[in-house]
Short mmCIF file of C-alpha atoms and ligand atoms in Angstrom, two decimals:
data_model
loop_
_atom_site.label_atom_id
_atom_site.label_comp_id
_atom_site.label_asym_id
_atom_site.label_seq_id
_atom_site.Cartn_x
_atom_site.Cartn_y
_atom_site.Cartn_z
CA MET V 1 23.76 16.44 -9.41
CA ASN V 2 20.09 17.45 -10.08
CA PRO V 3 18.88 19.22 -6.80
CA ILE V 4 15.55 18.27 -7.43
CA ALA V 5 16.05 14.63 -7.39
CA THR V 6 18.04 15.06 -4.06
CA PRO V 7 16.06 17.08 -1.63
CA PRO V 8 18.05 19.10 0.63
CA PRO V 9 18.13 18.11 4.17
CA SER V 10 15.91 20.94 5.18
CA CYS V 11 13.06 20.30 2.76
CA SER V 12 9.75 20.29 3.45
CA TRP V 13 7.78 16.76 3.26
CA LEU V 14 4.22 16.35 2.60
CA ILE V 15 3.17 13.54 4.84
CA ARG V 16 -0.19 11.32 4.24
CA ILE V 17 -1.28 9.81 8.08
CA ALA V 18 -4.78 8.17 7.90
CA GLU V 19 -7.53 9.69 9.72
CA VAL V 20 -7.92 6.53 12.08
CA PHE V 21 -4.07 7.69 13.37
CA GLU V 22 -5.25 11.43 14.01
CA ASP V 23 -4.15 10.96 17.50
CA ALA V 24 -0.88 9.67 16.77
CA VAL V 25 0.33 12.55 14.94
CA PRO V 26 1.74 14.58 17.68
CA ASP V 27 3.92 11.35 18.91
CA LEU V 28 5.08 11.00 15.27
CA ILE V 29 6.09 14.48 14.64
CA ARG V 30 8.21 14.38 17.85
CA GLN V 31 9.74 11.15 16.48
CA LEU V 32 10.44 12.70 13.65
CA ASP V 33 12.16 15.78 15.23
CA SER V 34 10.24 17.74 13.25
CA PRO V 35 10.08 22.04 14.49
CA ALA V 36 6.66 22.24 12.58
CA CYS V 37 3.57 20.56 11.16
CA THR V 38 1.05 22.00 9.46
CA LYS V 39 -2.04 19.83 8.38
CA LEU V 40 -3.47 20.40 5.18
CA GLY V 41 -6.79 19.16 3.49
CA HIS V 42 -7.74 15.67 4.99
CA GLU V 43 -4.89 13.68 6.36
CA TYR V 44 -1.91 15.75 5.09
CA TYR V 45 0.67 17.16 6.91
CA VAL V 46 3.74 19.30 5.96
CA VAL V 47 6.67 18.39 8.14
CA ARG V 48 10.40 18.94 8.16
CA PRO V 49 11.88 16.11 9.79
CA ALA V 50 15.52 16.24 11.07
CA ASP V 51 16.08 13.25 9.05
CA PRO V 52 14.13 12.62 6.04
CA ALA V 53 14.98 8.62 5.75
CA ALA V 54 13.42 8.32 9.02
CA LEU V 55 9.98 8.81 6.60
CA ARG V 56 10.64 5.25 5.36
CA ARG V 57 12.31 3.69 8.33
CA MET V 58 10.95 1.90 11.22
CA PRO V 59 9.13 2.63 13.68
CA VAL V 60 7.65 6.02 12.13
CA ALA V 61 7.64 4.57 8.66
CA ILE V 62 4.30 2.01 9.39
CA PHE V 63 2.09 5.16 10.00
CA ILE V 64 3.29 6.87 7.23
CA ARG V 65 0.79 5.93 4.13
CA TRP V 66 2.63 8.40 1.63
CA CYS V 67 5.30 11.13 1.55
CA LEU V 68 6.66 13.78 -1.15
CA PRO V 69 9.54 15.97 -0.99
CA LEU V 70 8.15 19.47 -1.25
CA HIS V 71 10.02 21.15 -4.33
CA HIS V 72 7.53 23.64 -5.33
CA SER V 73 4.30 24.79 -3.13
CA TRP V 74 2.35 27.52 -3.78
CA PRO V 75 0.07 28.40 -0.95
CA CYS V 76 -2.85 30.10 -2.36
CA ARG V 77 -6.61 29.99 -2.89
CA PRO V 78 -6.73 28.73 -6.25
CA ARG V 79 -11.05 29.03 -6.42
CA SER V 80 -10.63 32.96 -6.09
CA MET V 81 -8.04 33.22 -8.80
CA ASP V 82 -8.07 34.13 -12.35
CA GLY V 83 -5.81 31.45 -14.51
CA PHE V 84 -4.80 29.30 -11.51
CA VAL V 85 -4.52 26.47 -14.24
CA GLU V 86 -2.32 28.29 -16.76
CA LYS V 87 -0.02 30.23 -14.02
CA ALA V 88 0.23 26.71 -12.06
CA ALA V 89 1.14 24.59 -15.21
CA GLN V 90 3.68 27.12 -16.44
CA ALA V 91 5.20 26.99 -13.18
CA LEU V 92 5.62 23.29 -13.15
CA ALA V 93 6.79 23.29 -16.77
CA ARG V 94 9.29 26.20 -16.02
CA LYS V 95 10.55 23.83 -12.73
CA PHE V 96 10.17 20.52 -13.66
CA ALA V 97 10.53 19.72 -17.29
CA ALA V 98 13.96 19.43 -17.60
CA ALA V 99 13.90 16.84 -15.01
CA LYS V 100 11.98 14.61 -17.25
CA PRO V 101 9.30 12.99 -14.94
CA GLN V 102 7.96 9.74 -16.28
CA THR V 103 4.64 11.22 -15.70
CA LEU V 104 2.67 14.05 -13.94
CA LEU V 105 -0.31 12.96 -11.58
CA VAL V 106 -2.50 15.33 -9.97
CA GLY V 107 -4.21 14.28 -6.51
CA LEU V 108 -6.62 16.36 -4.09
CA LEU V 109 -5.53 17.20 -0.67
CA ASP V 110 -9.34 16.23 0.35
CA PRO V 111 -10.11 13.26 -1.77
CA SER V 112 -13.12 12.66 0.54
CA SER V 113 -14.82 15.81 -0.61
CA THR V 114 -17.79 15.52 -2.21
CA ASP V 115 -17.08 19.09 -4.17
CA SER V 116 -16.10 18.37 -7.34
CA TYR V 117 -14.33 21.77 -8.42
CA TYR V 118 -10.94 20.45 -7.56
CA LYS V 119 -11.35 17.24 -9.34
CA LYS V 120 -12.17 19.08 -12.40
CA LEU V 121 -9.37 21.66 -11.77
CA ALA V 122 -6.86 18.78 -11.11
CA SER V 123 -7.76 17.40 -14.21
CA ASN V 124 -7.28 20.86 -15.99
CA LEU V 125 -4.08 20.93 -14.58
CA ARG V 126 -2.94 17.72 -15.30
CA GLY V 127 -4.02 18.40 -19.08
CA ARG V 128 -2.46 21.80 -19.47
CA ALA V 129 0.69 20.85 -17.93
CA LEU V 130 0.95 17.93 -20.02
CA GLN V 131 0.82 19.89 -23.34
CA LEU V 132 4.06 21.44 -21.61
CA PHE V 133 5.84 18.24 -20.88
CA PRO V 134 5.67 16.65 -24.19
CA ALA V 135 7.99 13.51 -23.41
CA THR V 136 5.79 12.54 -20.17
CA ALA V 137 4.80 9.00 -21.30
CA VAL V 138 2.47 7.28 -18.80
CA PRO V 139 -1.37 7.71 -19.03
CA ALA V 140 -3.25 8.62 -16.07
CA ARG V 141 -5.33 5.73 -15.87
CA GLU V 142 -2.52 3.41 -16.06
CA VAL V 143 -0.71 4.31 -12.94
CA GLU V 144 0.70 0.89 -12.36
CA ALA V 145 2.51 1.30 -15.86
CA GLN V 146 4.94 3.52 -13.84
CA ASP V 147 8.15 2.27 -13.20
CA PRO V 148 8.22 2.21 -9.43
CA ASP V 149 12.07 3.67 -9.28
CA ALA V 150 11.66 6.47 -11.98
CA PRO V 151 10.67 10.07 -10.57
CA THR V 152 6.81 11.05 -11.27
CA LEU V 153 6.18 14.92 -10.65
CA TYR V 154 3.25 14.36 -8.23
CA CYS V 155 0.81 17.19 -7.29
CA LEU V 156 -1.49 17.93 -4.44
CA LEU V 157 -3.93 20.45 -5.09
CA GLY V 158 -6.74 21.93 -2.52
CA ASN V 159 -8.09 24.71 -0.79
CA GLU V 160 -4.86 25.64 0.53
CA GLY V 161 -3.04 25.61 -2.72
CA LEU V 162 -0.65 23.68 -4.66
CA PHE V 163 2.16 21.12 -3.33
CA CYS V 164 4.40 19.50 -5.72
CA GLY V 165 7.46 17.65 -5.77
CA LEU V 166 9.16 14.82 -7.52
CA HIS V 167 9.75 11.16 -6.12
CA SER V 168 9.67 7.74 -7.41
CA PRO V 169 6.30 5.48 -6.51
CA LYS V 170 8.45 3.33 -4.42
CA SER V 171 9.81 5.97 -2.74
CA ALA V 172 6.48 7.99 -2.11
CA ASN V 173 4.96 4.36 -1.16
CA GLY V 174 2.30 4.46 -3.55
CA PHE V 175 1.52 4.75 -7.53
CA TYR V 176 -1.40 7.71 -6.87
CA PRO V 177 -0.53 10.97 -5.18
CA GLY V 178 -1.40 10.02 -1.56
CA GLY V 179 -0.90 6.42 -1.96
CA THR V 180 -3.04 3.37 -3.10
CA ARG V 181 -6.44 4.42 -4.00
CA PHE V 182 -9.66 1.97 -3.11
CA ILE V 183 -9.29 -1.07 -5.48
CA SER V 184 -12.66 -2.03 -6.19
CA GLN V 185 -13.34 -5.87 -6.12
CA ASN V 186 -13.39 -8.01 -9.65
CA SER V 187 -15.82 -10.22 -7.98
CA THR V 188 -19.35 -9.33 -8.50
CA ALA V 189 -20.36 -11.41 -4.99
CA THR V 190 -21.14 -9.24 -2.04
CA ILE V 191 -19.59 -11.74 0.46
CA SER V 192 -17.25 -9.17 2.07
CA ARG V 193 -15.62 -5.83 0.98
CA ALA V 194 -12.43 -7.48 2.49
CA GLY V 195 -12.08 -8.66 -1.30
CA ALA V 196 -11.32 -4.98 -1.87
CA LYS V 197 -8.47 -5.32 0.83
CA VAL V 198 -6.67 -7.95 -1.26
CA ALA V 199 -6.95 -6.45 -4.43
CA GLU V 200 -5.62 -3.07 -3.11
CA ALA V 201 -2.88 -5.26 -1.23
CA LEU V 202 -1.99 -6.61 -4.89
CA HIS V 203 -1.92 -3.09 -6.64
CA TYR V 204 0.22 -2.13 -3.99
CA LEU V 205 2.82 -5.06 -3.90
CA ARG V 206 3.92 -4.06 -7.67
CA LEU V 207 5.83 -0.93 -6.14
CA HIS V 208 8.04 -4.13 -5.32
CA ARG V 209 7.32 -7.28 -7.37
CA LEU V 210 4.85 -8.69 -9.56
CA PRO V 211 2.06 -10.61 -7.80
CA PRO V 212 2.01 -14.33 -8.08
CA PRO V 213 1.20 -15.56 -11.83
CA PRO V 214 -2.50 -16.82 -12.28
CA THR V 215 -1.74 -20.30 -11.77
CA ALA V 216 -0.52 -19.54 -8.24
CA HIS V 217 -2.14 -21.71 -5.59
CA TRP V 218 -2.88 -19.47 -2.47
CA LEU V 219 -3.25 -20.78 1.08
CA GLU V 220 -5.68 -18.39 2.96
CA LEU V 221 -5.66 -18.63 6.63
CA GLY V 222 -8.63 -16.58 8.22
CA ALA V 223 -10.64 -16.81 5.16
CA SER V 224 -14.37 -16.70 6.20
CA PRO V 225 -16.95 -15.43 5.05
CA GLY V 226 -15.13 -15.29 1.90
CA GLY V 227 -14.51 -11.79 0.47
CA MET V 228 -10.84 -12.19 -0.37
CA THR V 229 -11.32 -15.92 -1.40
CA SER V 230 -13.85 -14.78 -3.87
CA GLU V 231 -11.44 -11.80 -5.06
CA LEU V 232 -8.41 -14.58 -5.46
CA LEU V 233 -10.86 -17.05 -7.25
CA ALA V 234 -12.03 -13.91 -9.93
CA ARG V 235 -8.43 -13.59 -10.67
CA GLY V 236 -8.22 -17.15 -11.47
CA TYR V 237 -6.17 -18.09 -8.81
CA ARG V 238 -6.39 -21.51 -6.91
CA VAL V 239 -7.24 -21.30 -3.09
CA THR V 240 -6.99 -23.58 -0.02
CA ALA V 241 -9.07 -21.52 2.19
CA VAL V 242 -8.53 -22.33 6.04
CA ASP V 243 -11.26 -20.78 8.57
CA ARG V 244 -13.04 -22.00 12.22
CA ALA V 245 -16.14 -20.43 10.35
CA PRO V 246 -17.60 -21.42 7.13
CA LEU V 247 -17.82 -19.83 3.85
CA HIS V 248 -20.24 -18.06 2.16
CA PRO V 249 -22.91 -20.76 0.69
CA SER V 250 -22.33 -19.04 -2.73
CA LEU V 251 -18.64 -20.13 -2.69
CA ALA V 252 -19.58 -23.70 -2.11
CA ALA V 253 -19.15 -25.41 -5.30
CA ALA V 254 -16.60 -22.29 -6.68
CA PRO V 255 -13.81 -24.13 -9.04
CA GLY V 256 -10.49 -24.05 -7.89
CA LEU V 257 -11.24 -23.65 -4.16
CA ARG V 258 -10.97 -26.25 -1.32
CA TYR V 259 -12.28 -25.35 2.10
CA VAL V 260 -10.83 -26.77 5.10
CA GLY V 261 -12.91 -26.10 8.37
CA GLY V 262 -10.69 -25.76 11.56
CA ASP V 263 -7.85 -24.25 13.34
CA ALA V 264 -5.23 -22.76 11.24
CA ALA V 265 -2.90 -24.02 14.17
CA SER V 266 -3.71 -27.84 13.26
CA PHE V 267 -4.21 -27.76 9.66
CA ARG V 268 -1.89 -29.80 7.78
CA PRO V 269 -1.13 -29.28 3.95
CA PRO V 270 -1.37 -32.69 2.12
CA GLN V 271 1.79 -34.15 1.69
CA GLY V 272 4.00 -32.44 -1.24
CA THR V 273 1.86 -29.47 -1.35
CA GLN V 274 3.82 -26.24 -1.92
CA TYR V 275 1.72 -22.96 -2.40
CA ASP V 276 2.78 -19.69 -4.05
CA ALA V 277 1.57 -17.28 -1.64
CA ILE V 278 -0.05 -17.18 1.83
CA LEU V 279 -2.61 -14.79 2.99
CA SER V 280 -3.48 -14.39 6.49
CA ASP V 281 -6.43 -12.10 7.90
CA MET V 282 -6.98 -14.09 11.01
CA ASN V 283 -8.00 -12.06 13.95
CA GLY V 284 -6.86 -12.83 17.52
CA ALA V 285 -3.10 -12.23 18.72
CA ALA V 286 -1.00 -11.42 15.97
CA GLN V 287 1.88 -13.29 17.27
CA ASP V 288 -0.35 -16.07 17.48
CA SER V 289 -1.23 -15.80 13.74
CA MET V 290 2.45 -15.48 12.81
CA GLU V 291 3.17 -18.51 14.28
CA ALA V 292 0.76 -20.48 12.23
CA VAL V 293 2.02 -18.47 9.13
CA LEU V 294 5.67 -19.71 9.98
CA ARG V 295 5.07 -23.19 10.45
CA LEU V 296 3.04 -23.49 7.31
CA SER V 297 5.59 -21.15 5.30
CA LYS V 298 7.63 -24.28 5.22
CA HIS V 299 5.14 -25.47 2.26
CA LEU V 300 5.75 -22.11 0.38
CA LEU V 301 7.72 -22.37 -2.87
CA PRO V 302 11.23 -20.62 -2.85
CA GLY V 303 10.77 -16.80 -3.20
CA GLY V 304 6.80 -17.29 -2.21
CA LEU V 305 4.88 -14.52 -1.06
CA VAL V 306 3.24 -14.00 2.48
CA ILE V 307 0.49 -11.05 3.04
CA PHE V 308 -0.02 -10.78 6.63
CA THR V 309 -2.84 -8.42 8.03
CA LEU V 310 -1.30 -6.99 11.48
CA LYS V 311 -4.20 -6.82 13.62
CA THR V 312 -3.96 -4.50 16.50
CA ALA V 313 -6.76 -4.87 18.65
CA GLY V 314 -6.13 -4.19 22.30
CA VAL V 315 -3.24 -1.93 21.06
CA SER V 316 -3.60 2.06 20.87
CA SER V 317 -0.74 3.83 21.66
CA VAL V 318 2.10 4.81 18.92
CA ASP V 319 4.74 2.82 21.15
CA ASP V 320 2.64 -0.46 21.61
CA THR V 321 1.55 -0.47 17.85
CA GLN V 322 5.31 0.43 16.81
CA ARG V 323 6.56 -2.72 19.44
CA LEU V 324 3.49 -5.09 18.35
CA PHE V 325 5.15 -4.39 14.70
CA ALA V 326 8.61 -4.89 15.79
CA ALA V 327 7.71 -8.27 17.77
CA VAL V 328 5.87 -9.69 14.79
CA THR V 329 8.64 -8.83 12.32
CA THR V 330 11.42 -10.04 14.28
CA GLN V 331 9.52 -13.20 14.97
CA ALA V 332 8.83 -13.80 10.90
CA ALA V 333 12.70 -13.13 10.53
CA ARG V 334 13.59 -15.78 13.10
CA GLY V 335 11.29 -17.96 10.94
CA GLY V 336 12.98 -17.43 7.73
CA LEU V 337 10.45 -14.75 6.33
CA ARG V 338 12.04 -11.54 4.91
CA LEU V 339 10.12 -8.41 5.46
CA LEU V 340 9.50 -6.77 2.12
CA THR V 341 7.47 -3.90 2.83
CA GLN V 342 4.49 -2.58 4.52
CA THR V 343 1.77 -0.41 4.46
CA HIS V 344 -1.63 0.95 5.89
CA LEU V 345 -4.29 0.56 2.72
CA THR V 346 -7.18 2.62 2.11
CA TYR V 347 -9.22 -0.42 3.07
CA ASN V 348 -7.39 -1.10 6.63
CA ARG V 349 -8.71 0.71 9.63
CA HIS V 350 -6.53 -0.34 12.86
CA GLU V 351 -4.38 -2.74 11.13
CA PHE V 352 -1.62 -2.69 8.81
CA THR V 353 -0.72 -5.13 5.68
CA LEU V 354 2.68 -6.42 5.55
CA PHE V 355 4.68 -8.31 3.02
CA PHE V 356 7.04 -11.06 3.35
CA VAL V 357 8.87 -13.21 0.89
CA ALA V 358 10.16 -16.84 1.57
CA PRO V 359 13.81 -17.71 0.98
CA VAL V 360 14.86 -18.30 -2.29
CA ALA V 361 16.01 -21.57 -3.81
CA ASP V 362 18.94 -23.35 -2.69
CA HIS V 363 19.71 -24.71 -6.13
CA SER V 364 22.01 -27.27 -4.78
CA LYS V 365 19.35 -29.34 -3.43
CA PRO V 366 16.76 -31.26 -5.65
CA ARG V 367 13.19 -29.71 -5.30
CA SER V 368 10.30 -31.51 -4.39
CA ASP V 369 6.66 -31.35 -6.28
CA THR V 370 5.44 -28.15 -7.02
CA SER V 371 1.64 -27.67 -7.18
CA SER V 372 1.29 -24.80 -9.34
CA SER V 373 0.04 -26.87 -12.21
CA SER V 374 -2.52 -29.18 -10.31
CA GLN V 375 -5.56 -28.64 -8.66
CA PRO V 376 -5.79 -27.73 -4.79
CA LYS V 377 -5.55 -30.92 -2.85
C1 LIG Z 401 -11.41 -10.56 9.75
S1 LIG Z 401 -11.97 -12.30 9.30
C2 LIG Z 401 -11.48 -12.65 7.74
C3 LIG Z 401 -12.47 -11.99 6.75
C4 LIG Z 401 -11.99 -12.63 5.33
N1 LIG Z 401 -10.84 -12.66 5.18
C5 LIG Z 401 -12.98 -12.34 4.48
O1 LIG Z 401 -12.18 -11.87 3.27
O2 LIG Z 401 -14.00 -12.12 4.21
C6 LIG Z 401 -11.04 -12.97 10.31
C7 LIG Z 401 -11.44 -14.62 10.25
O3 LIG Z 401 -10.31 -15.41 11.12
C8 LIG Z 401 -10.77 -16.43 11.56
N2 LIG Z 401 -9.86 -16.92 12.63
C9 LIG Z 401 -8.96 -16.35 13.42
N3 LIG Z 401 -8.09 -17.18 13.96
C10 LIG Z 401 -8.27 -18.36 13.34
C11 LIG Z 401 -7.34 -19.58 13.51
N4 LIG Z 401 -6.81 -19.81 14.53
N5 LIG Z 401 -7.75 -20.62 12.76
C12 LIG Z 401 -8.93 -20.47 11.81
N6 LIG Z 401 -9.64 -19.32 11.53
C13 LIG Z 401 -9.41 -18.33 12.72
C14 LIG Z 401 -11.98 -15.84 12.29
O4 LIG Z 401 -12.71 -17.47 12.37
C15 LIG Z 401 -12.52 -15.27 11.12
O5 LIG Z 401 -13.56 -15.81 10.35
#
């Protein structure tokens, strides 16, 4: 067995926890039963969890944006070292070329830094290392072209040195080193920046399944003022948008859009309507939002998708956040929705993005009308 593919239990891991959850780190380290924790750069921590599987398991996983087994650590000061790029690239080739990673991606330990030094160094290191890994296939700009289940060589670089490991994008919880990246919205409308949140969610989803097809009809709950709506429309989707508050006037005549003013709890889809996906970004109590989603999920096509923003207003401790997550996902499971995955997106602050799937078809029963090729009703 390749020792790199299966990290030993004592292996150190690089994990990323968003700055907004910095206060939660000591509790999470306790839950991981890690004897040590070293902070690196911005939002990164080196830990040694008693059971590495715990990183991708609840209750800890909700806070771990991204994780990587450290197969190669080189604590050093790259800035004050001669020939850093060549030495680092040669070491990577020696250690990892035989494992044939699908690609090699270099990220920054402090991506928030405005200093371009490490950005340039990362690009030089990737360029030189790729000359030594001739079989590596995926271009850096096409991160979504990676096989989510095949190992990628991820490297993180910064003032503290170079930290690398081989892990699949799905196991690491993101295509990029460090997770998802802020994905700019397609639409030029400046209605709200929430459009970037759904763009990032659809990018992240590709780790697990393809996004709904361009003909899809979305039911959006909590749509006002319409940042996400405009992003979905810009991708060619049809949208039924429900909110107590109005949408931005620029969306008034948007093709493919139907707006329903009022409470999601009392929205009744026209008879026979089936949606490909539900997007819920309602604020208020998370269990109330899930109740509305579950009632309307009966109008989802078999295997349909639910993207649900888990709002945590009024919840601050690690335990309470984990309890809220457990309560909402249990409620969803009882209502027939399977949790596919969850993450904390770059755009999320004190909230998480959860992905559920509706039950797949029972082919023994005839299917009623689907709305995929019709206009929103
Ligand atoms: C965070 S904002 C949504 C932002 C929106 N997704 C965007 O992209 O611009 C939350 C919205 O949820 C709506 N909301 C909360 N509870 C609701 C309910 N029960 N029924 C309908 N709308 C609701 C609020 O009116 C508010 O506009």
